[in-house]
mmCIF file of C-alpha atoms and ligand atoms in Angstrom:
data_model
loop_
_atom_site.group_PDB
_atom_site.id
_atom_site.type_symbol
_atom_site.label_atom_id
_atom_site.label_comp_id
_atom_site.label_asym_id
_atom_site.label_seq_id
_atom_site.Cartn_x
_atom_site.Cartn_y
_atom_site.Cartn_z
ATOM 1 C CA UNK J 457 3.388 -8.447 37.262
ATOM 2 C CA UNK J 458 5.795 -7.413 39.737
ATOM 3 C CA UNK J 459 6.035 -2.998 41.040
ATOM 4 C CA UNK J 460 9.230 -3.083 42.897
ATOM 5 C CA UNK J 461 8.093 -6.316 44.865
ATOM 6 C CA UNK J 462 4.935 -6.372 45.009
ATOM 7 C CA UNK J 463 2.356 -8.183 42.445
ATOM 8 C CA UNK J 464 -0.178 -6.082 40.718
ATOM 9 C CA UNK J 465 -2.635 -6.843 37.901
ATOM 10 C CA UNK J 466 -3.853 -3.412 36.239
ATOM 11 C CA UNK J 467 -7.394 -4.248 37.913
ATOM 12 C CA UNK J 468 -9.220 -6.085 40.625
ATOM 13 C CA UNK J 469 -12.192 -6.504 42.477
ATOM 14 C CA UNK J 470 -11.503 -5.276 46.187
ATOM 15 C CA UNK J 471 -14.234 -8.076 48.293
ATOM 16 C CA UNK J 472 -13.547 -5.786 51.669
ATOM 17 C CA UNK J 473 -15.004 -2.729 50.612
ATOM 18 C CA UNK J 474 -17.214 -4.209 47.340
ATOM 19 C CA UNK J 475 -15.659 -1.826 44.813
ATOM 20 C CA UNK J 476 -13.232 -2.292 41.673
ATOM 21 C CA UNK J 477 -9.756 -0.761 41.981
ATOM 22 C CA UNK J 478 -7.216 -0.431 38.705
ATOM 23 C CA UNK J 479 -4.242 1.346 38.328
ATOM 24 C CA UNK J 480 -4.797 4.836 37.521
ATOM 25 C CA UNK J 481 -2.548 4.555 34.003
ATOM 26 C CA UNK J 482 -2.977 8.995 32.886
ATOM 27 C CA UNK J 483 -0.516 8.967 35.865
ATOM 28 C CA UNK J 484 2.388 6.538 35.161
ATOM 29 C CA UNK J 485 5.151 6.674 34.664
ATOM 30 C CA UNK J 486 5.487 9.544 37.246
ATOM 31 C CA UNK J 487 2.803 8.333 39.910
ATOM 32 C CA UNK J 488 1.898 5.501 40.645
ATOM 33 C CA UNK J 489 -1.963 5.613 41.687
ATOM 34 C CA UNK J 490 -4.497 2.940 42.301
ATOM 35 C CA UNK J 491 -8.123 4.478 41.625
ATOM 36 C CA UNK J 492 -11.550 2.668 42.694
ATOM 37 C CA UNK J 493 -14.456 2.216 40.856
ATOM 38 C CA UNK J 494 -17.527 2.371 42.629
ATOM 39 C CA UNK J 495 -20.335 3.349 40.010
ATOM 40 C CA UNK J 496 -20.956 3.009 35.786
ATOM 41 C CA UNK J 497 -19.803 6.571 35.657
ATOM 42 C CA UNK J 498 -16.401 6.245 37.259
ATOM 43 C CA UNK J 499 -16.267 3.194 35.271
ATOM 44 C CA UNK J 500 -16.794 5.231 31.769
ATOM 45 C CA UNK J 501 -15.159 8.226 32.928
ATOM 46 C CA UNK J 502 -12.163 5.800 33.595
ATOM 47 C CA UNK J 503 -12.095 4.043 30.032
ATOM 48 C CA UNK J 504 -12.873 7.331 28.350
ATOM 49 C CA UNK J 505 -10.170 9.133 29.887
ATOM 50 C CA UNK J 506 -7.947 6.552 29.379
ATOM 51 C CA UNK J 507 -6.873 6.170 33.312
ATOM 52 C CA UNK J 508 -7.516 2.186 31.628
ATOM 53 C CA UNK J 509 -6.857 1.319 28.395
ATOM 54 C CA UNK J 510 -5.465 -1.618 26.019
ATOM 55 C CA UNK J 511 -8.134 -3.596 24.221
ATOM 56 C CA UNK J 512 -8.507 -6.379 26.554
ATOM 57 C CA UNK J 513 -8.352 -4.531 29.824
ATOM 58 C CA UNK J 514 -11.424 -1.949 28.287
ATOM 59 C CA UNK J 515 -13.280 -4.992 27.700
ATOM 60 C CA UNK J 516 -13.232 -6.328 31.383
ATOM 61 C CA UNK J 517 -13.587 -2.861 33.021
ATOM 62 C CA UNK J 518 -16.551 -2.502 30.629
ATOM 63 C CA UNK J 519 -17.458 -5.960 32.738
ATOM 64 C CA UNK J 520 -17.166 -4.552 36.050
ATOM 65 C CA UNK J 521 -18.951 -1.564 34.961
ATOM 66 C CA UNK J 522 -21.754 -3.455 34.224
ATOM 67 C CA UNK J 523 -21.979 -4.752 37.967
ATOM 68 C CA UNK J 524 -21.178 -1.728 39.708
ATOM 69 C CA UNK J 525 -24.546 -0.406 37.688
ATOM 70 C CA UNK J 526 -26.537 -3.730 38.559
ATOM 71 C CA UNK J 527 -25.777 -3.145 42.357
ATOM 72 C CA UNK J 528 -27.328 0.173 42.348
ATOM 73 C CA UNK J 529 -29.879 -0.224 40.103
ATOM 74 C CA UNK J 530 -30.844 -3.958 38.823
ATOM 75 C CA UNK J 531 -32.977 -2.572 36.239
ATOM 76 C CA UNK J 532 -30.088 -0.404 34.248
ATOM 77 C CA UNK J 533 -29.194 -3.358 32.481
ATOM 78 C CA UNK J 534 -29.730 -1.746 29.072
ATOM 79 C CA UNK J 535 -28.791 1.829 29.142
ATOM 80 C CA UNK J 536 -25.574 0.982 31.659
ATOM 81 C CA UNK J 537 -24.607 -1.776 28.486
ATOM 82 C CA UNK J 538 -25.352 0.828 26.045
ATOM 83 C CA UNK J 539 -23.196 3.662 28.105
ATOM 84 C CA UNK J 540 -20.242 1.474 28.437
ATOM 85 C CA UNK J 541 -20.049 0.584 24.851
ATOM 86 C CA UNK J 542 -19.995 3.863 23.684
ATOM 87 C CA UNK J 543 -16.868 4.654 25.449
ATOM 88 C CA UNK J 544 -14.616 3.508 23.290
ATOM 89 C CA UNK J 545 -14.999 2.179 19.622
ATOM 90 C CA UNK J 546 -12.345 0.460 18.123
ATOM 91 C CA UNK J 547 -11.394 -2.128 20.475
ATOM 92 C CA UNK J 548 -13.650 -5.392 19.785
ATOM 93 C CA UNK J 549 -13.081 -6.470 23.608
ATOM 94 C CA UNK J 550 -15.434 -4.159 24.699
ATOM 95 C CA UNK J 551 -18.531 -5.948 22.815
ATOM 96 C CA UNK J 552 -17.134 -8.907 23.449
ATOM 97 C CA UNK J 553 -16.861 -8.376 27.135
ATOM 98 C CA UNK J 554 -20.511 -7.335 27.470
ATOM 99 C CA UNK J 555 -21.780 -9.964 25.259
ATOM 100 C CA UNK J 556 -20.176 -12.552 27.927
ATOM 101 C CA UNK J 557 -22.385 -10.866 30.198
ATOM 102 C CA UNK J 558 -25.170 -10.524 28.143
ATOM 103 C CA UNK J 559 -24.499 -14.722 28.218
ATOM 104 C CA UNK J 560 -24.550 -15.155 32.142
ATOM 105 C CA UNK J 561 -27.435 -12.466 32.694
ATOM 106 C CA UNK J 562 -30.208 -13.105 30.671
ATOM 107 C CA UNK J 563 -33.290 -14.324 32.285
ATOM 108 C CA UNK J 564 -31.447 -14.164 35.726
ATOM 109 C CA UNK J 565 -34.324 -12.624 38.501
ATOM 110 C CA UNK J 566 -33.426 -8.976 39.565
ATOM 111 C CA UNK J 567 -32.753 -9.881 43.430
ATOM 112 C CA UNK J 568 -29.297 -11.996 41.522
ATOM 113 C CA UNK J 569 -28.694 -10.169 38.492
ATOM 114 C CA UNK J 570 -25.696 -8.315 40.217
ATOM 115 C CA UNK J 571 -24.412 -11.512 41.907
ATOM 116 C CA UNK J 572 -24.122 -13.251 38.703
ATOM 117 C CA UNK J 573 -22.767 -9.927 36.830
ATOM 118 C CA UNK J 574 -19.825 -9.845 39.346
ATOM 119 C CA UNK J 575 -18.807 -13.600 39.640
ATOM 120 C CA UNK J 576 -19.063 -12.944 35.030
ATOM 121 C CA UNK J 577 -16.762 -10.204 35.771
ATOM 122 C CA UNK J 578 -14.388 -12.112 37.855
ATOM 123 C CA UNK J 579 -14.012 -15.049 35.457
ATOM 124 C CA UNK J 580 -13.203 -12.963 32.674
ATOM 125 C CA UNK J 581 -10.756 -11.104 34.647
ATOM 126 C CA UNK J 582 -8.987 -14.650 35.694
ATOM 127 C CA UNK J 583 -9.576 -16.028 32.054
ATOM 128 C CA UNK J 584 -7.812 -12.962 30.821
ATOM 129 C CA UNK J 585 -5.002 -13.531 32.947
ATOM 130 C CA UNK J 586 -4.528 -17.387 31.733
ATOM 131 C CA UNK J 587 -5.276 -16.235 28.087
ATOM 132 C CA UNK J 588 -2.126 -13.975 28.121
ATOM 133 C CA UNK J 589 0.226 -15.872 30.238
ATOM 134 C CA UNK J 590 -0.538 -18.625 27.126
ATOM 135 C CA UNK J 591 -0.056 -16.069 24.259
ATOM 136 C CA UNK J 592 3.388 -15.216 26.303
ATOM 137 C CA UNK J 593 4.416 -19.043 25.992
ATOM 138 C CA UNK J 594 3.661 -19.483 22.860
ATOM 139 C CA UNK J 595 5.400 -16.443 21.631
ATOM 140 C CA UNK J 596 8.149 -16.747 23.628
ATOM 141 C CA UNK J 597 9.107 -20.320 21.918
ATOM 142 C CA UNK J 598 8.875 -18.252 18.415
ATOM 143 C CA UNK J 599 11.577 -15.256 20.048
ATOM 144 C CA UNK J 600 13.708 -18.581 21.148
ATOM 145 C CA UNK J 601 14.071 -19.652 17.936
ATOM 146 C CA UNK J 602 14.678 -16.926 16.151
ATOM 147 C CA UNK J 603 17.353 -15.866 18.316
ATOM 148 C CA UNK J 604 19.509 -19.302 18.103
ATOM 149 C CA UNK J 605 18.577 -19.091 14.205
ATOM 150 C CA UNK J 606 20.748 -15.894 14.733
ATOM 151 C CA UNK J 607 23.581 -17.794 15.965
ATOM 152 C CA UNK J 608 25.714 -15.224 18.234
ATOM 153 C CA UNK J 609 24.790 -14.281 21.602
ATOM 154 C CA UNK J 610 24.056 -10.583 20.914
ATOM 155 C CA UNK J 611 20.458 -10.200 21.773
ATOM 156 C CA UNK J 612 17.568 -9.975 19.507
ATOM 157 C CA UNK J 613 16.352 -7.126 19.130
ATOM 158 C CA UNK J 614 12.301 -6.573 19.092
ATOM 159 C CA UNK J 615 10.401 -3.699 18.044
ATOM 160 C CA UNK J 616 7.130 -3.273 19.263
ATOM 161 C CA UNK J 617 4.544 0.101 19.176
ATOM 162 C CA UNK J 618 2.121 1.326 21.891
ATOM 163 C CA UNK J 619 1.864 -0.703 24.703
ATOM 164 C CA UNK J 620 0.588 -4.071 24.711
ATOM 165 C CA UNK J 621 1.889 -4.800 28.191
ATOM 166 C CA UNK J 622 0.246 -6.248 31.425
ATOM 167 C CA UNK J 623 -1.045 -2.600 31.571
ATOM 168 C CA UNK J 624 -3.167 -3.261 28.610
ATOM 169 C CA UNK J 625 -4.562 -6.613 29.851
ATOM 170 C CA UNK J 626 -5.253 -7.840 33.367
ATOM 171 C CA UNK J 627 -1.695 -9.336 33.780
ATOM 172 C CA UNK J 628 1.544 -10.320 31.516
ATOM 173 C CA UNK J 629 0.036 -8.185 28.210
ATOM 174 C CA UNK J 630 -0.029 -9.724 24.631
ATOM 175 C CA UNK J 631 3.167 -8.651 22.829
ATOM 176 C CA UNK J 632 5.289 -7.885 25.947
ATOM 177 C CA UNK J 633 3.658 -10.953 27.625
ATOM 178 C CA UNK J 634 6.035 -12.414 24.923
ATOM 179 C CA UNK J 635 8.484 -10.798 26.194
ATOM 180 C CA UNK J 636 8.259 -11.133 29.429
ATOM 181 C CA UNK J 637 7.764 -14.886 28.696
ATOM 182 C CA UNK J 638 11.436 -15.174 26.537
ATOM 183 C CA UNK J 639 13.467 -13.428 28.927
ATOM 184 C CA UNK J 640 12.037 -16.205 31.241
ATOM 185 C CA UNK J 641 13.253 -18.661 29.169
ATOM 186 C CA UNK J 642 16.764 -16.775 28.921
ATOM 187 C CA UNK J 643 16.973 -15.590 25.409
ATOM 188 C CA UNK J 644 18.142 -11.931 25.752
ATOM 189 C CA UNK J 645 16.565 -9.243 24.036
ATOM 190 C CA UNK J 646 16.644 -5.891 23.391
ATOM 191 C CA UNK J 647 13.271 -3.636 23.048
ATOM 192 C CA UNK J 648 13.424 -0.705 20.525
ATOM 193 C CA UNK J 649 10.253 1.091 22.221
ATOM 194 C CA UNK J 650 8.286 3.389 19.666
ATOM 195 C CA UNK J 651 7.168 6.308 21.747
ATOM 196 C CA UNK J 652 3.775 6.426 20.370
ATOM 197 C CA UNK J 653 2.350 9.772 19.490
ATOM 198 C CA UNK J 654 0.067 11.314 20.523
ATOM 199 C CA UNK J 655 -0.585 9.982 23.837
ATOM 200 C CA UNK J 656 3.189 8.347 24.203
ATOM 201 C CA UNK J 657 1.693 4.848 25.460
ATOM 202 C CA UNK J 658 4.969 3.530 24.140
ATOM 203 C CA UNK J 659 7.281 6.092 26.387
ATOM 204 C CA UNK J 660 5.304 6.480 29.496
ATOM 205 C CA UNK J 661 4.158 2.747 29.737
ATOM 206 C CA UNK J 662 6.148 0.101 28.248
ATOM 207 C CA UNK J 663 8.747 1.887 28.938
ATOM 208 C CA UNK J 664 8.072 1.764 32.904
ATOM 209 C CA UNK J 665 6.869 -1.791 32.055
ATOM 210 C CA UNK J 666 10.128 -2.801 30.734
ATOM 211 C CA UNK J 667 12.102 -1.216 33.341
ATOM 212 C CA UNK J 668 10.269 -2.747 36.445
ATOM 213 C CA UNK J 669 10.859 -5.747 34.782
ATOM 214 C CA UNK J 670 14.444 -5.211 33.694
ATOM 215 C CA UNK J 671 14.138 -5.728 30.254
ATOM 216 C CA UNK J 672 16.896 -4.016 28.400
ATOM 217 C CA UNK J 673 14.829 -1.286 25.986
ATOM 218 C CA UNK J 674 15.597 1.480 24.057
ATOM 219 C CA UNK J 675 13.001 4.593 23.122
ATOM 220 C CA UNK J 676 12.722 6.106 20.007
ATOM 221 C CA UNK J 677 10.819 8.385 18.188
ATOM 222 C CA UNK J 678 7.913 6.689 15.708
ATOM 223 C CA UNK J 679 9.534 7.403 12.797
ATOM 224 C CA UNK J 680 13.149 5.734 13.409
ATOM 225 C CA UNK J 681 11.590 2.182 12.685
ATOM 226 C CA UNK J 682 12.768 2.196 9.024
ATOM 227 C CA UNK J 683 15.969 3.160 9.651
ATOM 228 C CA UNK J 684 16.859 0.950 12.020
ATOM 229 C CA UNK J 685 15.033 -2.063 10.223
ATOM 230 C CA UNK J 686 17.242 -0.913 7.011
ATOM 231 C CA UNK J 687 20.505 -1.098 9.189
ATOM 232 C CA UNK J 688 19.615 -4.775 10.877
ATOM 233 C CA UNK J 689 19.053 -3.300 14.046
ATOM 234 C CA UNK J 690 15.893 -5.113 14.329
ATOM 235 C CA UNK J 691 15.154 -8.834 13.830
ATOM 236 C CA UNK J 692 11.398 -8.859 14.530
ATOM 237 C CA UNK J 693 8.758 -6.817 15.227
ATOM 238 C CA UNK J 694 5.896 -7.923 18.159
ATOM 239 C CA UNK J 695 2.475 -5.527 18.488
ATOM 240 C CA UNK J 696 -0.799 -6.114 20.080
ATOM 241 C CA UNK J 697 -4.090 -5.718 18.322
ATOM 242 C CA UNK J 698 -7.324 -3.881 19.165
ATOM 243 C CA UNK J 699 -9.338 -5.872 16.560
ATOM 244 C CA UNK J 700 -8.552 -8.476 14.024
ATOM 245 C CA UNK J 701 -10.789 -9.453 10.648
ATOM 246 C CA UNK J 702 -11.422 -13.042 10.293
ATOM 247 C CA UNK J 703 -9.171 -12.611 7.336
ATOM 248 C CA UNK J 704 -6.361 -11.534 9.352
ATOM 249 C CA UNK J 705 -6.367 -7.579 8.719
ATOM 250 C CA UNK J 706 -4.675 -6.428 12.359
ATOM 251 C CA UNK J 707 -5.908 -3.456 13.933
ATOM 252 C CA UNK J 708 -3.719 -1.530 16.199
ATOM 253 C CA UNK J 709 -2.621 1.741 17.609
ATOM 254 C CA UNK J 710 -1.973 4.506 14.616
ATOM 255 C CA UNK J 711 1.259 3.874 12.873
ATOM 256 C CA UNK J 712 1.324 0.220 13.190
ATOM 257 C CA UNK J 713 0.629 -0.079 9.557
ATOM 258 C CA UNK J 714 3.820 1.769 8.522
ATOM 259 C CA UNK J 715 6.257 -0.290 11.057
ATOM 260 C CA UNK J 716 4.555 -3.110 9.204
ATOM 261 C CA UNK J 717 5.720 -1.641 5.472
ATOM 262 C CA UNK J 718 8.988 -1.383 6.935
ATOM 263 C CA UNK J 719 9.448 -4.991 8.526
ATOM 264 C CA UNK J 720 7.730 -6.376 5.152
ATOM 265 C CA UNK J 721 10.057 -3.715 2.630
ATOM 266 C CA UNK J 722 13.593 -5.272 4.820
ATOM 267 C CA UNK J 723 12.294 -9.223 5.327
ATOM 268 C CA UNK J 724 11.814 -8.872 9.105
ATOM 269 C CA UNK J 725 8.763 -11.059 10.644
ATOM 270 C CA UNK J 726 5.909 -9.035 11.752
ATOM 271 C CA UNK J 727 3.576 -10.752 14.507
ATOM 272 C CA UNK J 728 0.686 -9.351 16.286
ATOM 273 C CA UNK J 729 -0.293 -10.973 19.358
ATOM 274 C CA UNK J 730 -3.936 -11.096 20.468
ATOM 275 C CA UNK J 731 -6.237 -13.148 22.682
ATOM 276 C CA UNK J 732 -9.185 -14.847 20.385
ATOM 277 C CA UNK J 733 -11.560 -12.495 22.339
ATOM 278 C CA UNK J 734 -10.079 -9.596 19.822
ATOM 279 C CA UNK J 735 -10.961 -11.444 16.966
ATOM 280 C CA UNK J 736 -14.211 -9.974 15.247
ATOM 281 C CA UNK J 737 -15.644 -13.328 13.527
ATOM 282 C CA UNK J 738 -18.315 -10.592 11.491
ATOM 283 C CA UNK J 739 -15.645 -8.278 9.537
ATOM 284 C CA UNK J 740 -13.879 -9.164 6.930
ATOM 285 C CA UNK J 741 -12.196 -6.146 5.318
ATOM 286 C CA UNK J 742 -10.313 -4.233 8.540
ATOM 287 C CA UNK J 743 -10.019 -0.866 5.969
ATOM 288 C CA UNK J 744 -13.512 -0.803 5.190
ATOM 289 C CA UNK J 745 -15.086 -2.414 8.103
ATOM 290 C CA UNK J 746 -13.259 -1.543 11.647
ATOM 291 C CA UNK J 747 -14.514 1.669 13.379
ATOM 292 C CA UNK J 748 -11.422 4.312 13.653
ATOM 293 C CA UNK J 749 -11.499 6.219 16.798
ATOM 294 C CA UNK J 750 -10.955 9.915 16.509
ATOM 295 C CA UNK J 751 -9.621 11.769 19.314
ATOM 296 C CA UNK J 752 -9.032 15.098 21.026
ATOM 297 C CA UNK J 753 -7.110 17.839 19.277
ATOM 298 C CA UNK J 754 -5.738 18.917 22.274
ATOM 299 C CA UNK J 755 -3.682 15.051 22.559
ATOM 300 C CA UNK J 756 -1.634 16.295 19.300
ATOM 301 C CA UNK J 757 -1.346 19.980 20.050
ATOM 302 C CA UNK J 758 -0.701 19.540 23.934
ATOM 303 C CA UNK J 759 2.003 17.579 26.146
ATOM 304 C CA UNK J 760 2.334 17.215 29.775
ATOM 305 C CA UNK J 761 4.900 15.822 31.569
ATOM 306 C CA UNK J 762 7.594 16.379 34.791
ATOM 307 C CA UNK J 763 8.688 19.508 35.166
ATOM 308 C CA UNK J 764 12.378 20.437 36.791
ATOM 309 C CA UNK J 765 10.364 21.779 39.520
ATOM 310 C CA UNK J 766 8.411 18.184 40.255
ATOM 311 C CA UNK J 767 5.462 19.082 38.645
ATOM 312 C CA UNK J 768 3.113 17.396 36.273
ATOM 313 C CA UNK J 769 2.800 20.252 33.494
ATOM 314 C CA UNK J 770 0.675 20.609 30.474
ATOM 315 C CA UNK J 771 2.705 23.042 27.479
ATOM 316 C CA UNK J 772 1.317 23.926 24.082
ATOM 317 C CA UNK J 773 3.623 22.776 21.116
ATOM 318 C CA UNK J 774 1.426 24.362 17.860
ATOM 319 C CA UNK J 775 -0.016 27.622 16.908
ATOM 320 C CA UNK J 776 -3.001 28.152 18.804
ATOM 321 C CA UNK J 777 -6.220 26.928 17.137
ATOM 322 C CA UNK J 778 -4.428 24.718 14.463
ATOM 323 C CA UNK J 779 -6.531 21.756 12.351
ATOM 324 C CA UNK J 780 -5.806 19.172 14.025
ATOM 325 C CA UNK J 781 -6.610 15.246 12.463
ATOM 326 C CA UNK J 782 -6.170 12.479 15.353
ATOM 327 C CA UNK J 783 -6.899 9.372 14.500
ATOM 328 C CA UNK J 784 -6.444 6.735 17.143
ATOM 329 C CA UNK J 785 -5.728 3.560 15.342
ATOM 330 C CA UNK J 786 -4.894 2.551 11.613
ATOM 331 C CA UNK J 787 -5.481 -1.394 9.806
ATOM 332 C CA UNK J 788 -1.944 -3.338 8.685
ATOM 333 C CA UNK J 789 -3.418 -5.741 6.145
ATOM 334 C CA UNK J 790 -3.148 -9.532 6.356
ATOM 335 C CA UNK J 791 -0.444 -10.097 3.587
ATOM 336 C CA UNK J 792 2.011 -7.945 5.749
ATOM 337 C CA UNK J 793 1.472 -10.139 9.054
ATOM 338 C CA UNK J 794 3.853 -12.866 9.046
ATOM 339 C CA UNK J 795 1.859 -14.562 11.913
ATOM 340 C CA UNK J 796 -0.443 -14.160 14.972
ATOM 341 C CA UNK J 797 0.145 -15.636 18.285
ATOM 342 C CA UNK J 798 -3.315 -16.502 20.381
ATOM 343 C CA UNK J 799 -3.630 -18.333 23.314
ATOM 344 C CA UNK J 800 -3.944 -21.279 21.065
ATOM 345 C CA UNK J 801 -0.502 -20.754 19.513
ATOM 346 C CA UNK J 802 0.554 -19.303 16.731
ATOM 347 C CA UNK J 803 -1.378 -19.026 12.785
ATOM 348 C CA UNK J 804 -1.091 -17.354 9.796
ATOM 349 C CA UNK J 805 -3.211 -14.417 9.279
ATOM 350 C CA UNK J 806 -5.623 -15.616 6.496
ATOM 351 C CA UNK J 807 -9.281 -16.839 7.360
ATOM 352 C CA UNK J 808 -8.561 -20.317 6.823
ATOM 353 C CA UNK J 809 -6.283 -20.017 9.969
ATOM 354 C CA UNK J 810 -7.943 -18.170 11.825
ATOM 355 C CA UNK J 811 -11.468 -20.114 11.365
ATOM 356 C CA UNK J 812 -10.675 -22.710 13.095
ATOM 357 C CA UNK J 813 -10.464 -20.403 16.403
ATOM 358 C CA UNK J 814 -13.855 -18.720 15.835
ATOM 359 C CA UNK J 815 -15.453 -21.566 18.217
ATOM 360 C CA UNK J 816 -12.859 -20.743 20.932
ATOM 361 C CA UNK J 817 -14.865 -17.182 20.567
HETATM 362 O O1 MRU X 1485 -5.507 3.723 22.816
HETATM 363 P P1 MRU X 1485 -5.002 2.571 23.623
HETATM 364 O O2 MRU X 1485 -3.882 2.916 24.530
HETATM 365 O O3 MRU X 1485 -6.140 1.849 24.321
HETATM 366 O O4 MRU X 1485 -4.427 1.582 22.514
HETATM 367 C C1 MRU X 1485 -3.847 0.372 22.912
HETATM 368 C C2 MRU X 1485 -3.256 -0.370 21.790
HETATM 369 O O5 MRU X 1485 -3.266 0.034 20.658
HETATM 370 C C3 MRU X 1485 -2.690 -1.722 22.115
HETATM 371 O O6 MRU X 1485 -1.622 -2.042 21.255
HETATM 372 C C4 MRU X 1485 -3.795 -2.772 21.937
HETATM 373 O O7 MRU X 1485 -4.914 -2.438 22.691
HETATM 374 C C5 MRU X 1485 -3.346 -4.119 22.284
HETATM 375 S S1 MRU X 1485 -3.290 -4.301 24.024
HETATM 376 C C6 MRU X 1485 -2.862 -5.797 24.535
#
């Protein structure tokens, strides 16, 4: 996508100097930094630290990770895999990513095994590019029609949580991808932007998203959702997903669930959008089943931000030493997803659906 003129995806592989570069995202939306990736442990430092992030952008830094490793050392195979999917565990991607490599890899002589890990890498990075532009076209047809089913030319208004942007991806995103894709097509819209707490994904990045793109948006805080849903302020809420059951259970950033009771409580549709690759074929039961990341205390108790003088600052909002619970990511259950847009179009979340995508995967 487009930073005043320019095109960007969130990462790429840099041929002139051999190294990975990705857009530095702890920075945005007050700097705008490119970082490069030149070993495994920049490349876990940077999905730890959350400089990337988004489920399907983890999984193809994970990727490149993997070949950054290989170039040094052909025989670190193993323990680089094993360091890289430690990094982060909720987001399927990340297995799913390495298991592509796993794919292309085995049996491949030492003297190659980084040639073929980076020209793996590469496809998945273009693959994830065509795989979102898709979702964006199939969702946007769904935002066209439910804007002439309005039938006034106010816009429609779209909620959506976190940030499922082109940030989150390699290019275009899932849920803003469908954005992106109906503002194309020239419905207008309106994005309610839920800020996102604790790390404010939804305020620092789709937020910046939005506005380089100039997509009307409004931020609020995480728990105006109902209020607005109860006062038809919103006509349909769009999230990505870090991990979907084959049964259609959604897994997504930490108070998904409860925009989801909202949308479901007033009769407002409630998609996810997800590429196939964040479907996990093996769970069934997202409560039970899907690893919940926990996090730093210091995300909930701390904030940073611009200061009057210019500066980046980092302020204390609690008591000092306060228990502090921070869960990353919570599970909306199938029967409150009215449908999820793939690549391959849209389906209803139940595993008879969604089945007939787990060849695609
Ligand atoms: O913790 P994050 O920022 O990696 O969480 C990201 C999300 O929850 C996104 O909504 C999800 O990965 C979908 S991204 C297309």
């Amino acid at each position: 996508m487009n930073v005043d003129g320019q095109h960007y995806q969130s990462i790429w592989y840099d041929e002139l100097s051999d190294c990975v570069r990705c857009i530095d995202q702890t920075k945005l939306p007050h700097e705008f930094v490119i970082l490069e990736l030149n070993s495994l442990d920049s490349t876990c430092h940077a999905i730890l630290s959350m400089q990337v992030r988004g489920a399907p952008l983890i999984g193809i830094t994970a990727a490149y990770g993997l070949y950054l490793a290989l170039k040094s050392d052909p025989a670190s195979y193993l323990d680089a895999r094993d360091a890289l999917l430690k990094t982060r565990p909720t987001a399927v991607n990340l297995k799913w990513a390495l298991e592509r490599m796993d794919a292309n890899c085995q049996g491949v002589d030492s003297k190659r095994l980084a040639g073929v890990a980076l020209a793996t890498a590469r496809e998945l990075e273009q693959q994830d590019r065509q795989v979102c532009e898709s979702i964006g076209d199939h969702g946007a047809l769904l935002l066209r029609s439910l804007w002439e089913s309005k039938g006034s030319p106010e816009p429609l208004n779209v909620l959506t949580h976190c940030n499922a942007g082109w940030l989150a991806t390699v290019d275009w995103g899932t849920a803003l991808a469908v954005i992106y894709k109906a503002n194309d097509l020239g419905v207008p819209l309106h994005v309610w932007v839920d800020e996102t707490r604790p790390r404010n994904q939804g305020a620092s990045l789709t937020c910046w998203e939005l506005g380089k793109h100039g997509i009307d948006h409004t931020l609020v805080v995480d728990n105006v959702g109902g209020h607005l849903m109860q006062h038809g302020k919103v006509d349909v809420c769009v999230v990505g997903s870090d991990r979907c059951t084959k049964t259609g259970d959604v897994c997504n950033k930490i108070g998904t669930y409860l925009k989801a009771l909202a949308a479901f409580d007033n009769d407002i549709p409630f998609y996810a959008a997800l590429p196939i690759s964040s479907i996990d074929f093996l769970m069934r039961d997202g409560i039970a089943e899907i690893p919940i990341e926990v996090r730093s205390a210091d995300e909930v108790t701390h904030l940073s931000g611009l200061s009057d003088k210019g500066l980046v600052e980092t302020i204390r909002l609690t008591p000092a030493n306060v228990n502090v619970h921070n869960v990353g990511f919570d599970v909306t259950p199938a029967r409150l997803i009215t449908g999820i847009i793939t690549e391959r179009g849209m389906c209803a979340a139940n595993e008879a659906e969604l089945a007939g995508l787990e060849s695609e995967a």
